[in-house]
Amino acid sequence: MNLTPIFRASGLLMLAGLLTLPACFSNNRVIGGGGSGNNGSEQGAMFLTQVEWGRLVDVVDQDGALAEQDIVIRPDLRLGADYSLTVNPVTEAETLTILQYSQGTAGFDALLSAAISNLPTVSLKGPASPSPYTQVARNAAIRLNFSRPVKASTVNADTIQFWVGDGNASPADGRYIVDNDEENGLGYVIFDPTISGRQSAELGLPQNASGFRASFDSINDNLLLRIPTAVNVFDGRPEVLESAGGRTIRIASSDPLTTNSDGSQNLVRSMRTGNENDPYNGFLRDNSPPSIVGLFDITLAGVTDLGGEDRRLTYNLAEAVCDGVTAKVGDVVETADGAVLLVTTVNAGAGGPYEVDATLLEGTLPGLPADPSAQLTTRYTDDDAALQTCFIRATPTAATFPAIGLEQDASLIVRFSEAIDPTTVLSMHSLVLTNFETTATAPDVTAIFRQGGEFANETVGEYIDRLRGFHLPLNNTGTAPGAEFGGRVLFGSIEVADGSREFTLTPTAGFVDADGGGSPVFALAVRDGARGITDLAGNPLEFTGFVAGATGAANMRIDCAAPAGSAVKYLALRANATDEDGDGLPEYAGQHTPGQGVFTGRPVVHFSRTSDTANDFVTGNPPTDPLTGQPIYPFEPLTPRGAVVMALWRPGDFGFGAPSTNTAYYDPNEFNIDVEGFSWSPFGGVNDDFFPRVSLSFSHARWIPDETVDLTGRAIYPASGLQASLPFVQNVLGWDEGITETTVFDSSYAVRAVDVFTAASGVEYIPWPEFTELFTFRDTAIPQSIQDGANGTGSPPAAHGLGAAAGGFYDPGSVPSIGLSLLGRFRCYNVGNIEPINQFNSYQFVANSPLPAWRVFSAGGISANGDVITVVPDNGDQGGLQPTGGWRNGTATRPDEDTIYATQADFVVRVSRAYTHWFDFGGVLPANGVRGIVVEPVEAFQLPGTDLIVEYRGSFSVTHPANPTTAPSPLTDAEKTLDLYGDFNNTSGSVSLPSAWTTDLSSLEATATEQYRYFQLRISFVANADRSLPATLDGLGIAFDITP
């Protein structure tokens, strides 16, 4: 840290050095300060007068002389004739150069004043304020302006708090810089959320090039400034901010506030950080493209003092193979004894010795040092194209520099000139290691980059996209000879270091000889352009055509001394298209949305459906008493003496497949639909009521009731609905196979008339409690071997009259989850001996029959003898486990009825499931055969609240049809050979009985009884339904070894 006095526009500030603060809750550090002053102004009250934000810079004049350090300038300052902006390669601080003027001149002062004036301000809003909120760039500094100088010893993360994230739940680390204007009696505190590598080492804070976290959207706040006004050590407030005169901060009448548990108040400002939908990806404006930088050992041959801090250096590269890599203006030379110089002029190069002029930034260099070894950090440009391999580093180092004779498990390192967006660095898309064939020619995709023919002018992106992810060529009898099964993309983990400037690629299974031909060669391709690697602000790389190892020069090749053999394979699915390998056949089927190098699930869509008279398949008949013929609308489940009600809704009862919705009953877009809310329809108005505990659990029902009647009006299929003779759980599909219910709420419930709303159907509804979990209806993750729908006509039921319009049909007893009913189990816990006061609007399907049942139940009441009957959910002795019926006017009722509750279900498209065709390992997957799996983006870079679930299953035998070039094969065509569940549809070829789906691929490794050679993938995209954020898949790589 520079300890020299620095002139500021507001006065003279001495950077007092690093302070070890007494705060015990944070590692954040404070720089600077200033004395209390002698003008007496600090004796008045201290207010926060304004919060501003901008770019934190050091300022130099046209001669490079430092004029200001750590000041905030306008983020929209236009560069050009008056200003330039660079990054100090040593400190990583941004430096603003005021061109054409030296400090101390009127022109310099005018331009500096213009740069620091009119900073954007943060609006006076708190967490409860309506949007919009002030948007602050993620890497911006925030300046707090105070009406009095600030006591620097009281500035820390306890007294000036920044909280970030959804709900402002996480503290933000950063540097606090105190700048007191003693002359005018004002105080300033700057908070810098970015931490360089050097600052990290000095301050003990995590390195952070990005600054604040990105906001989730452009509407809600996610960054909170909070300044406590009272001490409470038990609430994380061991001290408060004070003025230089010892006064605590005061609250102005316009300040937004929050209140602590002890009643004290916090002064606050709510903001929104940038995100990818904002200019420059939500970061400060940045028009400088990034580049790769190389680190080269050099030997100094001469040092000439040119006066002041300027030196002339003569040097040679330590590795002669890289001769031709010349220094550029802005490069850095670091000597063995700690001197750091910035190259300002390149005098001689192209083969060495090299000569440059440089300015000393740190240390001393009076002449040629005793130890002449040094290091040159230089930026890659297109002029270095013949020496690309020199710009990557290997660890362990290669036998012959730079990359000949690598070890089999070596890693490759690429360093960039600035912080890179790590989500753009992907081992299957943008930083790609591949094994190519030196003798291959176009159109063979194993040919070297720009080999000739149709590949002569390809871009790096086109080269990467043509690389083979897997290999299963066909002929008219089956798999053709020479199939590699795996591909040529050697994907692996990517380690991010040094503030997102350095990336280390470690191939999952090491370097391999894909075809077993011997002496394999490799290339490392770096994708440029908009779809390639970018910096944080979204700027693409400044160069093109970087494919190290592909120049053809023998000394620039990348090879491995002892690569793994062809039994070790890399299989990569890279989401470039539904047809991954360009054979005209789709690798994927099911619910997915292809993009450019990325797959997502279906878009998040929220919609509601009602089971009322607006529905094509719901009758408008009221439920009637069979003896009196009078309507009898149920009170269950809101029965104060306790109740358990199990009710179902067929897909058609919510309009799925109904003519009015213009969809087929088996429309795949209407599978995997989550229920996120439920509302019931009151009959005869709403009476306010309260229940301490009510719950609702969802599952799929075993049944699909059919209300078809005979000529006498009697139900033909009375047993097709819920079964009251069984325990409640035996109505749940798959209960015996381990499928359980999902409880979507379990809470108190206040019934209030003010909550009534009118649905689009025109029927009034009132919501049940807010869900804490979602339930996936028509879920294709339930194996279709678990099926039911017995005792009826199948699905869709005959009563719907859909026929061919359904888009499919399942026979009775063979109906899987997509054709069965939504099943809800309501539990209402005992309140007391109180009469129910709210009735439920419902409809009866068969006028003169209680069956088939849409609901079965147990409910408390009063018997004819005046006995109080209480139902206790989940208590078998008190009607909680099996339907026992209820009580009406002292008479016990049946436990089953053919009445459906009028309900509005709120649905959301959240889960999407896609399936691949079957793949051939190339041999039985042996024990310990799985070498690793890479999913990109990695979990840390998936959008918040989303999930990507990859599952596998194996098969002993998968065969092609007689001629797979003319008939669809389960090994090449997902669309024509898979059904709605991803199961083989017996079109052509064969698939032996597969194993169960698993998230653990190693469970398919060979045992004494199970020997799998073939595998299939199921990919579930789970979106963030609240924020409409999709789960994404950029690449999926499986490395395995089929050596017996």
PDB file of N, CA and C in Angstrom, residues 30-95:
ATOM      1  N   VAL A  30     -10.369  -1.417   6.851  1.00  0.00           N
ATOM      2  CA  VAL A  30     -10.517   0.011   6.622  1.00  0.00           C
ATOM      3  C   VAL A  30      -9.174   0.602   6.276  1.00  0.00           C
ATOM      4  N   ILE A  31      -9.159   1.481   5.276  1.00  0.00           N
ATOM      5  CA  ILE A  31      -7.949   2.173   4.872  1.00  0.00           C
ATOM      6  C   ILE A  31      -8.185   3.659   5.052  1.00  0.00           C
ATOM      7  N   GLY A  32      -7.156   4.377   5.476  1.00  0.00           N
ATOM      8  CA  GLY A  32      -7.254   5.835   5.510  1.00  0.00           C
ATOM      9  C   GLY A  32      -7.872   6.334   6.787  1.00  0.00           C
ATOM     10  N   GLY A  33      -8.250   7.595   6.766  1.00  0.00           N
ATOM     11  CA  GLY A  33      -8.877   8.173   7.936  1.00  0.00           C
ATOM     12  C   GLY A  33      -8.706   9.661   7.978  1.00  0.00           C
ATOM     13  N   GLY A  34      -7.742  10.126   8.746  1.00  0.00           N
ATOM     14  CA  GLY A  34      -7.585  11.565   8.911  1.00  0.00           C
ATOM     15  C   GLY A  34      -7.882  11.954  10.345  1.00  0.00           C
ATOM     16  N   GLY A  35      -7.317  13.050  10.775  1.00  0.00           N
ATOM     17  CA  GLY A  35      -7.491  13.500  12.144  1.00  0.00           C
ATOM     18  C   GLY A  35      -8.855  14.101  12.373  1.00  0.00           C
ATOM     19  N   SER A  36      -9.057  14.541  13.606  1.00  0.00           N
ATOM     20  CA  SER A  36     -10.339  15.122  13.956  1.00  0.00           C
ATOM     21  C   SER A  36     -10.472  16.549  13.484  1.00  0.00           C
ATOM     22  N   GLY A  37      -9.364  17.185  13.137  1.00  0.00           N
ATOM     23  CA  GLY A  37      -9.439  18.574  12.665  1.00  0.00           C
ATOM     24  C   GLY A  37      -9.581  19.551  13.812  1.00  0.00           C
ATOM     25  N   ASN A  38      -9.387  20.808  13.478  1.00  0.00           N
ATOM     26  CA  ASN A  38      -9.423  21.826  14.514  1.00  0.00           C
ATOM     27  C   ASN A  38     -10.455  22.913  14.255  1.00  0.00           C
ATOM     28  N   ASN A  39     -11.324  22.710  13.246  1.00  0.00           N
ATOM     29  CA  ASN A  39     -12.253  23.779  12.923  1.00  0.00           C
ATOM     30  C   ASN A  39     -13.556  23.698  13.703  1.00  0.00           C
ATOM     31  N   GLY A  40     -13.705  22.680  14.547  1.00  0.00           N
ATOM     32  CA  GLY A  40     -14.884  22.597  15.398  1.00  0.00           C
ATOM     33  C   GLY A  40     -16.112  22.064  14.714  1.00  0.00           C
ATOM     34  N   SER A  41     -16.046  21.842  13.396  1.00  0.00           N
ATOM     35  CA  SER A  41     -17.251  21.418  12.688  1.00  0.00           C
ATOM     36  C   SER A  41     -17.687  20.028  13.102  1.00  0.00           C
ATOM     37  N   GLU A  42     -16.740  19.206  13.636  1.00  0.00           N
ATOM     38  CA  GLU A  42     -17.105  17.853  13.994  1.00  0.00           C
ATOM     39  C   GLU A  42     -17.993  17.781  15.220  1.00  0.00           C
ATOM     40  N   GLN A  43     -18.187  18.911  15.900  1.00  0.00           N
ATOM     41  CA  GLN A  43     -18.990  18.875  17.112  1.00  0.00           C
ATOM     42  C   GLN A  43     -20.487  18.781  16.831  1.00  0.00           C
ATOM     43  N   GLY A  44     -20.936  19.081  15.573  1.00  0.00           N
ATOM     44  CA  GLY A  44     -22.345  19.015  15.248  1.00  0.00           C
ATOM     45  C   GLY A  44     -22.797  17.593  15.009  1.00  0.00           C
ATOM     46  N   ALA A  45     -24.103  17.428  14.830  1.00  0.00           N
ATOM     47  CA  ALA A  45     -24.661  16.108  14.561  1.00  0.00           C
ATOM     48  C   ALA A  45     -24.193  15.603  13.205  1.00  0.00           C
ATOM     49  N   MET A  46     -24.039  14.282  13.065  1.00  0.00           N
ATOM     50  CA  MET A  46     -23.612  13.680  11.811  1.00  0.00           C
ATOM     51  C   MET A  46     -24.793  12.971  11.148  1.00  0.00           C
ATOM     52  N   PHE A  47     -25.045  13.323   9.895  1.00  0.00           N
ATOM     53  CA  PHE A  47     -26.094  12.704   9.095  1.00  0.00           C
ATOM     54  C   PHE A  47     -25.466  12.076   7.857  1.00  0.00           C
ATOM     55  N   LEU A  48     -26.125  11.067   7.338  1.00  0.00           N
ATOM     56  CA  LEU A  48     -25.788  10.537   6.016  1.00  0.00           C
ATOM     57  C   LEU A  48     -26.508  11.413   4.996  1.00  0.00           C
ATOM     58  N   THR A  49     -25.744  12.191   4.240  1.00  0.00           N
ATOM     59  CA  THR A  49     -26.372  13.160   3.342  1.00  0.00           C
ATOM     60  C   THR A  49     -26.661  12.595   1.964  1.00  0.00           C
ATOM     61  N   GLN A  50     -25.858  11.634   1.528  1.00  0.00           N
ATOM     62  CA  GLN A  50     -26.079  11.081   0.188  1.00  0.00           C
ATOM     63  C   GLN A  50     -25.285   9.789   0.031  1.00  0.00           C
ATOM     64  N   VAL A  51     -25.794   8.879  -0.807  1.00  0.00           N
ATOM     65  CA  VAL A  51     -25.080   7.661  -1.177  1.00  0.00           C
ATOM     66  C   VAL A  51     -24.923   7.682  -2.699  1.00  0.00           C
ATOM     67  N   GLU A  52     -23.685   7.566  -3.164  1.00  0.00           N
ATOM     68  CA  GLU A  52     -23.382   7.620  -4.593  1.00  0.00           C
ATOM     69  C   GLU A  52     -22.575   6.387  -4.984  1.00  0.00           C
ATOM     70  N   TRP A  53     -22.463   6.169  -6.283  1.00  0.00           N
ATOM     71  CA  TRP A  53     -21.643   5.039  -6.734  1.00  0.00           C
ATOM     72  C   TRP A  53     -20.928   5.406  -8.022  1.00  0.00           C
ATOM     73  N   GLY A  54     -19.844   4.681  -8.274  1.00  0.00           N
ATOM     74  CA  GLY A  54     -19.079   4.938  -9.486  1.00  0.00           C
ATOM     75  C   GLY A  54     -17.900   3.996  -9.595  1.00  0.00           C
ATOM     76  N   ARG A  55     -16.891   4.450 -10.338  1.00  0.00           N
ATOM     77  CA  ARG A  55     -15.706   3.630 -10.604  1.00  0.00           C
ATOM     78  C   ARG A  55     -14.564   4.099  -9.697  1.00  0.00           C
ATOM     79  N   LEU A  56     -13.933   3.174  -8.985  1.00  0.00           N
ATOM     80  CA  LEU A  56     -12.828   3.493  -8.094  1.00  0.00           C
ATOM     81  C   LEU A  56     -11.527   3.460  -8.898  1.00  0.00           C
ATOM     82  N   VAL A  57     -10.781   4.578  -8.872  1.00  0.00           N
ATOM     83  CA  VAL A  57      -9.578   4.666  -9.691  1.00  0.00           C
ATOM     84  C   VAL A  57      -8.475   5.387  -8.932  1.00  0.00           C
ATOM     85  N   ASP A  58      -7.254   5.210  -9.422  1.00  0.00           N
ATOM     86  CA  ASP A  58      -6.159   6.113  -9.136  1.00  0.00           C
ATOM     87  C   ASP A  58      -6.060   7.060 -10.329  1.00  0.00           C
ATOM     88  N   VAL A  59      -5.578   8.259 -10.110  1.00  0.00           N
ATOM     89  CA  VAL A  59      -5.502   9.265 -11.168  1.00  0.00           C
ATOM     90  C   VAL A  59      -4.049   9.675 -11.382  1.00  0.00           C
ATOM     91  N   VAL A  60      -3.607   9.668 -12.637  1.00  0.00           N
ATOM     92  CA  VAL A  60      -2.279  10.166 -13.001  1.00  0.00           C
ATOM     93  C   VAL A  60      -2.440  11.226 -14.081  1.00  0.00           C
ATOM     94  N   ASP A  61      -1.405  12.060 -14.211  1.00  0.00           N
ATOM     95  CA  ASP A  61      -1.459  13.089 -15.243  1.00  0.00           C
ATOM     96  C   ASP A  61      -0.797  12.586 -16.512  1.00  0.00           C
ATOM     97  N   GLN A  62      -0.613  13.500 -17.462  1.00  0.00           N
ATOM     98  CA  GLN A  62      -0.069  13.093 -18.755  1.00  0.00           C
ATOM     99  C   GLN A  62       1.353  12.554 -18.659  1.00  0.00           C
ATOM    100  N   ASP A  63       2.036  12.903 -17.574  1.00  0.00           N
ATOM    101  CA  ASP A  63       3.407  12.434 -17.376  1.00  0.00           C
ATOM    102  C   ASP A  63       3.472  11.149 -16.566  1.00  0.00           C
ATOM    103  N   GLY A  64       2.304  10.631 -16.173  1.00  0.00           N
ATOM    104  CA  GLY A  64       2.271   9.420 -15.377  1.00  0.00           C
ATOM    105  C   GLY A  64       2.437   9.651 -13.900  1.00  0.00           C
ATOM    106  N   ALA A  65       2.480  10.895 -13.467  1.00  0.00           N
ATOM    107  CA  ALA A  65       2.655  11.199 -12.050  1.00  0.00           C
ATOM    108  C   ALA A  65       1.335  10.985 -11.310  1.00  0.00           C
ATOM    109  N   LEU A  66       1.410  10.315 -10.170  1.00  0.00           N
ATOM    110  CA  LEU A  66       0.225  10.007  -9.389  1.00  0.00           C
ATOM    111  C   LEU A  66      -0.326  11.277  -8.754  1.00  0.00           C
ATOM    112  N   ALA A  67      -1.628  11.531  -9.002  1.00  0.00           N
ATOM    113  CA  ALA A  67      -2.259  12.723  -8.449  1.00  0.00           C
ATOM    114  C   ALA A  67      -3.294  12.384  -7.394  1.00  0.00           C
ATOM    115  N   GLU A  68      -4.032  11.319  -7.567  1.00  0.00           N
ATOM    116  CA  GLU A  68      -5.080  10.901  -6.633  1.00  0.00           C
ATOM    117  C   GLU A  68      -5.073   9.385  -6.526  1.00  0.00           C
ATOM    118  N   GLN A  69      -5.468   8.906  -5.375  1.00  0.00           N
ATOM    119  CA  GLN A  69      -5.539   7.462  -5.166  1.00  0.00           C
ATOM    120  C   GLN A  69      -6.869   7.120  -4.516  1.00  0.00           C
ATOM    121  N   ASP A  70      -7.510   6.075  -5.047  1.00  0.00           N
ATOM    122  CA  ASP A  70      -8.779   5.584  -4.493  1.00  0.00           C
ATOM    123  C   ASP A  70      -9.838   6.683  -4.452  1.00  0.00           C
ATOM    124  N   ILE A  71     -10.184   7.225  -5.609  1.00  0.00           N
ATOM    125  CA  ILE A  71     -11.294   8.158  -5.675  1.00  0.00           C
ATOM    126  C   ILE A  71     -12.356   7.578  -6.623  1.00  0.00           C
ATOM    127  N   VAL A  72     -13.564   8.054  -6.462  1.00  0.00           N
ATOM    128  CA  VAL A  72     -14.697   7.540  -7.239  1.00  0.00           C
ATOM    129  C   VAL A  72     -15.012   8.529  -8.356  1.00  0.00           C
ATOM    130  N   ILE A  73     -15.050   8.021  -9.586  1.00  0.00           N
ATOM    131  CA  ILE A  73     -15.382   8.850 -10.736  1.00  0.00           C
ATOM    132  C   ILE A  73     -16.673   8.357 -11.369  1.00  0.00           C
ATOM    133  N   ARG A  74     -17.216   9.176 -12.247  1.00  0.00           N
ATOM    134  CA  ARG A  74     -18.475   8.830 -12.908  1.00  0.00           C
ATOM    135  C   ARG A  74     -18.320   7.545 -13.722  1.00  0.00           C
ATOM    136  N   PRO A  75     -19.300   6.643 -13.638  1.00  0.00           N
ATOM    137  CA  PRO A  75     -19.199   5.407 -14.418  1.00  0.00           C
ATOM    138  C   PRO A  75     -19.398   5.626 -15.916  1.00  0.00           C
ATOM    139  N   ASP A  76     -20.006   6.757 -16.293  1.00  0.00           N
ATOM    140  CA  ASP A  76     -20.272   7.021 -17.706  1.00  0.00           C
ATOM    141  C   ASP A  76     -19.249   7.967 -18.319  1.00  0.00           C
ATOM    142  N   LEU A  77     -18.106   8.175 -17.659  1.00  0.00           N
ATOM    143  CA  LEU A  77     -17.095   9.093 -18.165  1.00  0.00           C
ATOM    144  C   LEU A  77     -16.625   8.627 -19.540  1.00  0.00           C
ATOM    145  N   ARG A  78     -16.650   9.543 -20.490  1.00  0.00           N
ATOM    146  CA  ARG A  78     -16.282   9.190 -21.856  1.00  0.00           C
ATOM    147  C   ARG A  78     -14.773   9.334 -22.039  1.00  0.00           C
ATOM    148  N   LEU A  79     -14.179   8.261 -22.555  1.00  0.00           N
ATOM    149  CA  LEU A  79     -12.741   8.238 -22.798  1.00  0.00           C
ATOM    150  C   LEU A  79     -12.465   8.756 -24.205  1.00  0.00           C
ATOM    151  N   GLY A  80     -11.220   9.131 -24.421  1.00  0.00           N
ATOM    152  CA  GLY A  80     -10.870   9.649 -25.749  1.00  0.00           C
ATOM    153  C   GLY A  80      -9.766  10.679 -25.657  1.00  0.00           C
ATOM    154  N   ALA A  81     -10.084  11.909 -26.087  1.00  0.00           N
ATOM    155  CA  ALA A  81      -9.062  12.954 -26.134  1.00  0.00           C
ATOM    156  C   ALA A  81      -8.639  13.420 -24.750  1.00  0.00           C
ATOM    157  N   ASP A  82      -9.544  13.343 -23.770  1.00  0.00           N
ATOM    158  CA  ASP A  82      -9.248  13.892 -22.440  1.00  0.00           C
ATOM    159  C   ASP A  82      -8.828  12.842 -21.417  1.00  0.00           C
ATOM    160  N   TYR A  83      -9.341  11.636 -21.569  1.00  0.00           N
ATOM    161  CA  TYR A  83      -9.100  10.603 -20.559  1.00  0.00           C
ATOM    162  C   TYR A  83      -8.761   9.269 -21.224  1.00  0.00           C
ATOM    163  N   SER A  84      -7.956   8.490 -20.522  1.00  0.00           N
ATOM    164  CA  SER A  84      -7.787   7.076 -20.870  1.00  0.00           C
ATOM    165  C   SER A  84      -7.861   6.268 -19.580  1.00  0.00           C
ATOM    166  N   LEU A  85      -8.246   5.016 -19.700  1.00  0.00           N
ATOM    167  CA  LEU A  85      -8.426   4.161 -18.535  1.00  0.00           C
ATOM    168  C   LEU A  85      -7.667   2.865 -18.765  1.00  0.00           C
ATOM    169  N   THR A  86      -6.800   2.517 -17.843  1.00  0.00           N
ATOM    170  CA  THR A  86      -6.021   1.285 -17.933  1.00  0.00           C
ATOM    171  C   THR A  86      -6.072   0.554 -16.609  1.00  0.00           C
ATOM    172  N   VAL A  87      -5.620  -0.692 -16.623  1.00  0.00           N
ATOM    173  CA  VAL A  87      -5.540  -1.490 -15.399  1.00  0.00           C
ATOM    174  C   VAL A  87      -4.073  -1.688 -15.060  1.00  0.00           C
ATOM    175  N   ASN A  88      -3.699  -1.318 -13.854  1.00  0.00           N
ATOM    176  CA  ASN A  88      -2.334  -1.523 -13.392  1.00  0.00           C
ATOM    177  C   ASN A  88      -2.080  -3.027 -13.324  1.00  0.00           C
ATOM    178  N   PRO A  89      -1.125  -3.544 -14.107  1.00  0.00           N
ATOM    179  CA  PRO A  89      -0.934  -4.999 -14.144  1.00  0.00           C
ATOM    180  C   PRO A  89      -0.393  -5.581 -12.847  1.00  0.00           C
ATOM    181  N   VAL A  90       0.102  -4.744 -11.963  1.00  0.00           N
ATOM    182  CA  VAL A  90       0.643  -5.234 -10.701  1.00  0.00           C
ATOM    183  C   VAL A  90      -0.420  -5.203  -9.610  1.00  0.00           C
ATOM    184  N   THR A  91      -1.016  -4.025  -9.408  1.00  0.00           N
ATOM    185  CA  THR A  91      -2.000  -3.881  -8.332  1.00  0.00           C
ATOM    186  C   THR A  91      -3.407  -4.261  -8.771  1.00  0.00           C
ATOM    187  N   GLU A  92      -3.639  -4.330 -10.078  1.00  0.00           N
ATOM    188  CA  GLU A  92      -4.948  -4.598 -10.669  1.00  0.00           C
ATOM    189  C   GLU A  92      -5.918  -3.449 -10.455  1.00  0.00           C
ATOM    190  N   ALA A  93      -5.432  -2.316  -9.935  1.00  0.00           N
ATOM    191  CA  ALA A  93      -6.272  -1.132  -9.779  1.00  0.00           C
ATOM    192  C   ALA A  93      -6.430  -0.438 -11.128  1.00  0.00           C
ATOM    193  N   GLU A  94      -7.600   0.185 -11.318  1.00  0.00           N
ATOM    194  CA  GLU A  94      -7.804   0.947 -12.539  1.00  0.00           C
ATOM    195  C   GLU A  94      -7.174   2.320 -12.388  1.00  0.00           C
ATOM    196  N   THR A  95      -6.558   2.769 -13.463  1.00  0.00           N
ATOM    197  CA  THR A  95      -5.888   4.058 -13.454  1.00  0.00           C
ATOM    198  C   THR A  95      -6.491   4.958 -14.518  1.00  0.00           C
TER     199      THR A  95
END
